[in-house]
CSV table of C-alpha atoms and ligand atoms in Angstrom, one decimal:
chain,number,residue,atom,x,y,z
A,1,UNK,CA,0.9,-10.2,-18.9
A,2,UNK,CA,0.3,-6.5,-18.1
A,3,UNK,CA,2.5,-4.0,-16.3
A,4,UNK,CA,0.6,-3.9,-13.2
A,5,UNK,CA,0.2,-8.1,-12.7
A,6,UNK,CA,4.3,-8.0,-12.9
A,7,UNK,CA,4.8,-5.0,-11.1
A,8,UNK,CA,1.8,-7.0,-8.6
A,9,UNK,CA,3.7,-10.5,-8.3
A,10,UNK,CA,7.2,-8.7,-8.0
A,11,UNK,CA,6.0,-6.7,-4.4
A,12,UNK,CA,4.6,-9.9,-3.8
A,13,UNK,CA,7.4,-11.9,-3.7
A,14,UNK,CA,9.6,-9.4,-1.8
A,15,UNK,CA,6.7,-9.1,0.9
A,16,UNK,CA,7.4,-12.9,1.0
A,17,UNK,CA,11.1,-13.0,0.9
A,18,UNK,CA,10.8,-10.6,4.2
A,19,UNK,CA,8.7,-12.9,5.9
A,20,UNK,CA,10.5,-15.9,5.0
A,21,UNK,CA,13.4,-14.3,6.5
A,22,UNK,CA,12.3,-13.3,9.6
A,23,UNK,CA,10.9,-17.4,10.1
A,24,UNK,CA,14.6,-18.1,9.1
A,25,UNK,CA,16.3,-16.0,11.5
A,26,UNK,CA,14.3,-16.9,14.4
A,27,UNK,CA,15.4,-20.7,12.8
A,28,UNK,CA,18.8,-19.6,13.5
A,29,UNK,CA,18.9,-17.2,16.0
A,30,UNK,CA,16.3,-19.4,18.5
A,31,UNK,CA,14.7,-15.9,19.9
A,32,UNK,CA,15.0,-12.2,18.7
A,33,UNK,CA,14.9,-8.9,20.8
A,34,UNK,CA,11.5,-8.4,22.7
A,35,UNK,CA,12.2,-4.7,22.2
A,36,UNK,CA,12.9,-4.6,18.2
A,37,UNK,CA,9.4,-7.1,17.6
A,38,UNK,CA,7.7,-4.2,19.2
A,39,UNK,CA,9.1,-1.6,17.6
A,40,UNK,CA,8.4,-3.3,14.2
A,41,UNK,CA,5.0,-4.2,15.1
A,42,UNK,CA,4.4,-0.9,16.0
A,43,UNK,CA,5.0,1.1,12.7
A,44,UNK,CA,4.0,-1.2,11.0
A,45,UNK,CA,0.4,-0.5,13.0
A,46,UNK,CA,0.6,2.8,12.5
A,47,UNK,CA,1.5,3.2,8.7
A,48,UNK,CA,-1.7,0.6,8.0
A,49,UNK,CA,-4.1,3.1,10.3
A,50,UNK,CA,-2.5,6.1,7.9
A,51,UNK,CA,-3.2,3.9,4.8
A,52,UNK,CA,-6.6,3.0,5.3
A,53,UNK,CA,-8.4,6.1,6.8
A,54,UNK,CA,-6.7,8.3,5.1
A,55,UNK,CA,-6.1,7.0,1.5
A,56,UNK,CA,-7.6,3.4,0.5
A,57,UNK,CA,-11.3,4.0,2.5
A,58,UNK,CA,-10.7,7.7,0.5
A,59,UNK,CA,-9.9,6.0,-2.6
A,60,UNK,CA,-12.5,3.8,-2.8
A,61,UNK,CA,-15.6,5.8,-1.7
A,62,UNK,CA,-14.8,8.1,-4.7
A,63,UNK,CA,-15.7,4.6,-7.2
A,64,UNK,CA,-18.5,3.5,-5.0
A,65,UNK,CA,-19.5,5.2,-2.4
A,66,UNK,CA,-21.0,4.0,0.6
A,67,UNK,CA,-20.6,0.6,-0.4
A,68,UNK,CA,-17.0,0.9,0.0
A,69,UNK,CA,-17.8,0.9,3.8
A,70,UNK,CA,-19.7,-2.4,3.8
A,71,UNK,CA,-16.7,-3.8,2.1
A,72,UNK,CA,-14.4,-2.7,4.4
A,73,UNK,CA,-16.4,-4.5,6.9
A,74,UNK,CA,-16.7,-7.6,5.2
A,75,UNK,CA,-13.3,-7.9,4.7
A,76,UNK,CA,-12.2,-6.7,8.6
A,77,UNK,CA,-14.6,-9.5,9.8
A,78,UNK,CA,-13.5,-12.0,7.3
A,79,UNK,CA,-10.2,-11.7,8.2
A,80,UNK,CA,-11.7,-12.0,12.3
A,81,UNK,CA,-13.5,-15.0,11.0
A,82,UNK,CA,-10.5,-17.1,10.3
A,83,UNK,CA,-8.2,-15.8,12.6
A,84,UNK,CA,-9.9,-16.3,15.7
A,85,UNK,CA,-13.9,-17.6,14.9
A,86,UNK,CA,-11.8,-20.8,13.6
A,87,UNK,CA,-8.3,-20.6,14.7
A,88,UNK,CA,-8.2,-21.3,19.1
A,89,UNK,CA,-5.2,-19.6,20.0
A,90,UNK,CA,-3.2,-17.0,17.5
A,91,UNK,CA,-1.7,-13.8,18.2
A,92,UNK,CA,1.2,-11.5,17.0
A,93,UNK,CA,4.9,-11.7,18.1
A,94,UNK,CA,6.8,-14.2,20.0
A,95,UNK,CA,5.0,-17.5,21.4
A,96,UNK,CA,5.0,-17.3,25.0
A,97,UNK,CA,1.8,-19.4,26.0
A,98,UNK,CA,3.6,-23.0,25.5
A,99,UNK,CA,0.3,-24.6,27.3
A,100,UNK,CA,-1.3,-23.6,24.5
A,101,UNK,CA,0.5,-24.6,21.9
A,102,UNK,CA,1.0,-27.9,23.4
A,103,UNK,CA,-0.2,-29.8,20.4
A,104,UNK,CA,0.9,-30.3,16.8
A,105,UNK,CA,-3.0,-29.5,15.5
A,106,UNK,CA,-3.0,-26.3,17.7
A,107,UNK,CA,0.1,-25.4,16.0
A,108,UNK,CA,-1.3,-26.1,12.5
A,109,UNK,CA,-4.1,-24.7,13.7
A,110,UNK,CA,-2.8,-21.4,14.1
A,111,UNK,CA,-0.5,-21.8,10.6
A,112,UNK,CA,-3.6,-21.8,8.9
A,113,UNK,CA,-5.2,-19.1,10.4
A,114,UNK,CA,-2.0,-17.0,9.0
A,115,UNK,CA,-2.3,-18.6,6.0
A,116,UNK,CA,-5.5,-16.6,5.0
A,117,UNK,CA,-4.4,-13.9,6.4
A,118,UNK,CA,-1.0,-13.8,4.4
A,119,UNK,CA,-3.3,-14.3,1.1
A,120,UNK,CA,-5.1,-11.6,1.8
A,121,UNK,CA,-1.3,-9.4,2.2
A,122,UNK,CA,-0.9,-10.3,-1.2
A,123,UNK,CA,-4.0,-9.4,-2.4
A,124,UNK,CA,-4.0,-6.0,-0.9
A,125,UNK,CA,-0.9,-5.7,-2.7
A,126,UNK,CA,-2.5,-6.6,-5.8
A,127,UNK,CA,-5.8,-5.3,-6.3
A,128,UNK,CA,-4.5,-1.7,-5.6
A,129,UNK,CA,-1.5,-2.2,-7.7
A,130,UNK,CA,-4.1,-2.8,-10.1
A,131,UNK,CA,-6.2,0.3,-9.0
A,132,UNK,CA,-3.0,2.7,-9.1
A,133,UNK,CA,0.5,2.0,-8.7
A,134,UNK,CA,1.0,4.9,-6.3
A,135,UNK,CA,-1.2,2.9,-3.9
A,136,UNK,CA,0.1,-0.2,-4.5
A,137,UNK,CA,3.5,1.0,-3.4
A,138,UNK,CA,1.8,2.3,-0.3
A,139,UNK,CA,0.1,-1.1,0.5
A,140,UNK,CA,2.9,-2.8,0.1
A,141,UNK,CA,4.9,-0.7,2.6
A,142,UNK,CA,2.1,-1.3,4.5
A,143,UNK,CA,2.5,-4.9,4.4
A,144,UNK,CA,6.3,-5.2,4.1
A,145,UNK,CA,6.3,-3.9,7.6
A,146,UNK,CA,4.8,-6.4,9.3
A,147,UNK,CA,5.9,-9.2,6.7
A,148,UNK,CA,9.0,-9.7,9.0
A,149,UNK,CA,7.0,-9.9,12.5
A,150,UNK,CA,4.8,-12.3,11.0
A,151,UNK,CA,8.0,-14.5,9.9
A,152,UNK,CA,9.0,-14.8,13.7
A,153,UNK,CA,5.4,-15.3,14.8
A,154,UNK,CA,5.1,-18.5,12.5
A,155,UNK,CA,8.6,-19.3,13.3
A,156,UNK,CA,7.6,-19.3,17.1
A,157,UNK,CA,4.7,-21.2,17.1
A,158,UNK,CA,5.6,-23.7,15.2
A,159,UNK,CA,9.0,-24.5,17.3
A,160,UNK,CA,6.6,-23.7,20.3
A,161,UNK,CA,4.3,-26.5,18.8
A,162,UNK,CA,7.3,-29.1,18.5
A,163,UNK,CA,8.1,-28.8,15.4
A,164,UNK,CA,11.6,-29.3,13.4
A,165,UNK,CA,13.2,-26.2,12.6
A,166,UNK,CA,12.8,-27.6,9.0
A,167,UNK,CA,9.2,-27.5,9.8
A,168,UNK,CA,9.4,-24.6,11.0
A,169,UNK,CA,11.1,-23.2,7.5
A,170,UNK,CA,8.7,-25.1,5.2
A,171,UNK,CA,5.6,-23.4,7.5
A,172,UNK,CA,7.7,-19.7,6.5
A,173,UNK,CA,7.6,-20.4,3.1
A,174,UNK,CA,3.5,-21.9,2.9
A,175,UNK,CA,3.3,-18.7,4.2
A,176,UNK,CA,5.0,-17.0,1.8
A,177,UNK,CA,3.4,-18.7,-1.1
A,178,UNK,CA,0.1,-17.6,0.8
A,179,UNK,CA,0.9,-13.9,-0.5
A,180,UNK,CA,2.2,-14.7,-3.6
A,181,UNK,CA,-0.7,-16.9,-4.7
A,182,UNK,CA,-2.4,-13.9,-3.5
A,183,UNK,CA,-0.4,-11.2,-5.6
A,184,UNK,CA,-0.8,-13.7,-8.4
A,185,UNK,CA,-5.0,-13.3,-7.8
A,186,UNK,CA,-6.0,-11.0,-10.2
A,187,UNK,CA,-4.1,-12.9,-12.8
A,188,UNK,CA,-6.9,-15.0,-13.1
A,189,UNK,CA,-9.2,-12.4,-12.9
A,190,UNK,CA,-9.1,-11.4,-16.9
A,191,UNK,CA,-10.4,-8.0,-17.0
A,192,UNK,CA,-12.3,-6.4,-14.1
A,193,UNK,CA,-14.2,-3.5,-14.0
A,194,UNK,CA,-13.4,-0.5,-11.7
A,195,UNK,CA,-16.6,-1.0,-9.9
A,196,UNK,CA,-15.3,-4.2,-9.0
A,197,UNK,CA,-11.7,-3.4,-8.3
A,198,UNK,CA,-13.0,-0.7,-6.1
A,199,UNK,CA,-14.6,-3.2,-3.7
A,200,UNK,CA,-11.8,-5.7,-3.9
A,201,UNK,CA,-9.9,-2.7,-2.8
A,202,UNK,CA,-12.0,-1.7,0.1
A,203,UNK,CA,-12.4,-5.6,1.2
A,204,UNK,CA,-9.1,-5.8,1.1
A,205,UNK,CA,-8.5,-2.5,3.5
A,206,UNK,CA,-11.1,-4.1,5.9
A,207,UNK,CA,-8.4,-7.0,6.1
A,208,UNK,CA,-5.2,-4.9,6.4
A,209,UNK,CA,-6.8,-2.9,8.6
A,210,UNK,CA,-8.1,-5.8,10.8
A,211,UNK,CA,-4.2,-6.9,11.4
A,212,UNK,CA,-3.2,-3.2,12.4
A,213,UNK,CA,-5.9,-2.8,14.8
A,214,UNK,CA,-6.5,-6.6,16.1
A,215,UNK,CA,-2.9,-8.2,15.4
A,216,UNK,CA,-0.5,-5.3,15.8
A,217,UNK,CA,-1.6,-3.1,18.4
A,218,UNK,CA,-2.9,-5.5,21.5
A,219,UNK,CA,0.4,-6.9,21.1
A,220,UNK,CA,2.0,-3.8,22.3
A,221,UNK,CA,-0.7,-3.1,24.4
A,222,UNK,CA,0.2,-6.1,26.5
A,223,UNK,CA,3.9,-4.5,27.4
A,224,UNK,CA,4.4,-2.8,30.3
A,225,UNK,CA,6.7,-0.6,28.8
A,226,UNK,CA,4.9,2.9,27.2
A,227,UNK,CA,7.2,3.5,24.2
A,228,UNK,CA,6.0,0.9,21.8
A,229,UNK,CA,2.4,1.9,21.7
A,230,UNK,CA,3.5,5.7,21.3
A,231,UNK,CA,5.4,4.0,18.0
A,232,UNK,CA,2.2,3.6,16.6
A,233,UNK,CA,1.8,7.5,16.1
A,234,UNK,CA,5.3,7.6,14.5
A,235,UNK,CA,4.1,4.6,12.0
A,236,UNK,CA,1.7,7.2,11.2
A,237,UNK,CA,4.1,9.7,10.4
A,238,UNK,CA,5.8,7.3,8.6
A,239,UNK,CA,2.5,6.9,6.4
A,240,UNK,CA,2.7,10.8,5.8
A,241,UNK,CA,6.3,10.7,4.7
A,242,UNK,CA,6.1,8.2,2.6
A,243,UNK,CA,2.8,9.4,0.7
A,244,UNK,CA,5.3,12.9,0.1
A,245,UNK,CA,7.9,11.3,-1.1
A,246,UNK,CA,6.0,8.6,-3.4
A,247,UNK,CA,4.3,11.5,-4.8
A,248,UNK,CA,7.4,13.6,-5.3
A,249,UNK,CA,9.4,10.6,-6.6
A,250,UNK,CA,6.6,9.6,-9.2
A,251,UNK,CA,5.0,13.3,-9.7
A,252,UNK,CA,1.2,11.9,-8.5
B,1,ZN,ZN1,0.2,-17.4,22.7
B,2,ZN,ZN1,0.5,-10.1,7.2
């Protein structure tokens, strides 16, 4: 096993861990501030708008060009495919629509619609750790950020769906083992080349990008209150931060 698949599957596994926490707390907890959801959801928008314009798209155009863009878009409107082409009803934060989640199958329903979404978290995480581990580190910021959000929004659909809270904790950790199988992808994947890594890469920034835009944001957009969305532009600046430190820390 190479450096990068450990280095891969251990990201993995904490981006997990975060998300199985945040479907335990809400377990234990029964509801979590309206205000610190937002506030998560909100840099965790931002940073994955910083990411993707201004380093994996980048990144990736430098390998293979134009078809990094078509990628991108394949991935963004894979991830719309099964999130909301299949899926009925599925959106960020807490469950408020009980009407529609008035059924076990529209709450499985939605869990699976997560499911491939939370793959693709891992294999964001992976292919760039693959690509660079600079960028992996960034990804994975990118995606531990919202890891925990996603936690309460399985969490709440599920108990909104009638679920058991151990139901509730067993649909946490499929998700979970949604983004490790998805770190663990490129295990199987013996030796690619960069071509192909490049458009793995890009794919998988249409897909992160696609839960910034479509999950994250419109989920702050529906508040009334103005703060949240302005988060997004201090996610942003989180990005920038980070990127200075990463590269100070590991001299990139
Ligand atoms: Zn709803
Ligand atoms: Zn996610």
């Amino acid at each position: 096993m190479t450096n990068a698949i450990l280095i891969a599957l251990l990201l993995g596994l904490t981006a997990a861990a975060a998300q199985v926490l945040g479907g335990y707390l809400l377990v234990a907890r029964g509801t979590w501030p309206r205000r610190a959801q937002l506030m998560m959801l909100a840099l965790g928008a931002g940073f994955i708008l910083g990411l993707v314009f201004l380093k994996v798209l980048p990144e990736s155009w430098k390998i293979i060009g134009a078809q990094a863009s078509f990628a991108m878009l394949a991935g963004f409107g894979t991830l719309h495919f099964f999130e909301h082409a299949v899926v009925g009803h599925l959106h960020f934060g807490e469950e408020t629509h009980k009407e529609a989640m008035a059924t076990r199958m529209a709450g499985l329903s939605a869990f699976s619609g997560l499911f491939i979404h939370a793959f693709f978290d891992g294999l964001s995480i992976s292919v760039s750790v693959q690509y660079d581990v600079f960028l992996g580190l960034l990804v994975f910021f990118a995606v531990l950020l919202h890891k925990f959000p996603e936690g309460l929004t399985i969490g709440s659909i599920m108990l909104s769906a009638g679920f058991s809270k151990r139901a509730v904790l067993q649909a946490s950790i499929g998700l979970g083992v949604a983004t490790v199988l998805g770190a663990a992808a490129l295990v199987v994947l013996p030796t690619i080349d960069s071509i192909w890594v490049a458009r793995i890469l890009a794919f998988s920034a249409g897909t992160i990008l696609y839960v910034g835009a479509t999950d994250l944001i419109p989920e702050l957009n529906s508040c009334e209150e103005r703060v949240p969305p302005l988060m997004v532009f201090v996610g942003i600046a989180l990005f920038f931060l980070s990127e200075h430190l990463l590269a100070e820390l590991i001299g990139h």
